[in-house]
C-alpha positions as MATLAB code, in Angstrom:
seq = 'MAGNGYLQRRVSGAVKPEKQYEEKNIEVTPKPIETKKIQNNKKIFANQQKSIKIPQETYVELNVLKNMQRLKFDYEAIQFIVSQYYNTLSTEEKKRFNVLKDNL';
ca = [
      -5.261  -31.272  -73.829;
      -2.410  -33.583  -72.382;
      -3.727  -36.181  -72.041;
      -6.347  -36.439  -74.883;
      -6.177  -39.129  -77.356;
      -4.985  -40.863  -74.468;
      -8.111  -43.573  -74.959;
      -7.637  -44.041  -78.925;
      -3.763  -45.082  -78.277;
      -4.716  -47.733  -75.374;
      -4.587  -51.240  -77.082;
      -6.489  -53.612  -75.173;
      -4.748  -56.644  -73.826;
      -1.680  -55.271  -73.994;
      -0.960  -57.065  -72.118;
      -0.986  -61.380  -72.854;
      -1.023  -63.858  -68.851;
       1.002  -66.242  -68.701;
      -1.502  -68.229  -67.728;
      -5.522  -69.371  -68.786;
      -7.310  -68.658  -66.139;
      -9.865  -71.447  -65.579;
     -13.116  -71.072  -63.079;
     -13.047  -73.476  -60.452;
     -16.435  -74.295  -59.138;
     -16.140  -73.847  -55.070;
     -18.707  -75.387  -52.690;
     -19.505  -73.447  -49.435;
     -21.065  -74.609  -46.940;
     -22.184  -72.781  -43.689;
     -21.462  -74.086  -40.420;
     -24.643  -75.758  -38.995;
     -25.491  -73.575  -35.643;
     -24.691  -76.536  -32.748;
     -28.996  -76.461  -30.748;
     -29.459  -78.887  -27.460;
     -32.692  -80.746  -27.041;
     -34.454  -79.656  -24.683;
     -37.369  -82.182  -22.455;
     -40.049  -80.256  -24.371;
     -38.595  -79.944  -28.242;
     -37.150  -76.312  -26.947;
     -33.961  -75.572  -28.455;
     -31.253  -73.391  -26.699;
     -28.580  -71.919  -29.670;
     -24.654  -72.355  -27.823;
     -23.703  -69.382  -28.535;
     -26.623  -66.730  -26.725;
     -25.194  -65.304  -23.578;
     -28.112  -64.278  -21.281;
     -28.149  -60.584  -19.852;
     -29.702  -59.692  -17.392;
     -30.880  -55.743  -15.818;
     -30.106  -54.632  -11.801;
     -29.884  -51.400  -10.225;
     -25.650  -49.635  -10.187;
     -25.878  -49.861   -6.344;
     -26.246  -53.947   -7.294;
     -23.263  -54.143   -9.854;
     -21.260  -52.808   -6.982;
     -22.013  -54.682   -4.787;
     -21.716  -57.634   -7.252;
     -18.092  -56.964   -8.375;
     -17.398  -55.522   -4.181;
     -18.024  -59.761   -4.401;
     -16.094  -60.969   -7.461;
     -12.746  -58.985   -6.015;
     -13.526  -60.675   -2.765;
     -13.633  -63.621   -3.639;
     -11.193  -63.970   -6.346;
     -13.568  -64.327   -9.352;
     -13.312  -63.752  -12.900;
     -17.465  -63.107  -14.464;
     -20.448  -61.416  -13.464;
     -21.787  -65.437  -13.926;
     -19.588  -67.115  -11.406;
     -20.442  -64.610   -8.218;
     -24.198  -65.446   -8.580;
     -22.840  -69.094   -9.554;
     -21.782  -68.582   -5.742;
     -24.401  -66.062   -4.079;
     -27.452  -68.990   -5.982;
     -24.891  -71.590   -4.150;
     -24.658  -69.752   -0.581;
     -28.350  -69.548   -1.158;
     -29.249  -73.327   -1.836;
     -27.371  -74.627    1.367;
     -29.151  -72.757    3.055;
     -32.086  -73.309    2.724;
     -34.334  -77.093    4.440;
     -33.886  -80.480    2.935;
     -37.716  -79.835    2.466;
     -36.724  -76.497   -0.036;
     -33.976  -78.456   -1.731;
     -36.525  -80.649   -2.404;
     -38.929  -77.484   -4.048;
     -36.053  -75.750   -6.459;
     -34.707  -78.834   -7.375;
     -37.908  -79.788   -8.924;
     -38.366  -75.853  -10.561;
     -35.333  -76.505  -11.154;
     -35.773  -78.982  -13.632;
     -39.046  -78.159  -15.056;
     -38.071  -74.261  -15.768;
];
């Protein structure tokens, strides 16, 4: 075979480096996850998202609403619906809504 004896002929360290390699200690510090503290010492992570499951028909209606109101994201459409609902409430119902919203 032509490759017979190839390993015996190979000289280790045939290429001499121009500079000596110096190992440096690099300290890697992980970035802390941003958190927001709430009244009850609960932590909410800023980078998490919520998802909801809705029926297909409701999803289509939400997309129609987004197109009509020229909204780009689903959360904007949901906020629009909540605002419209809030505007129809009486004064007492608005107070109750705000109390419940603050305590959840």
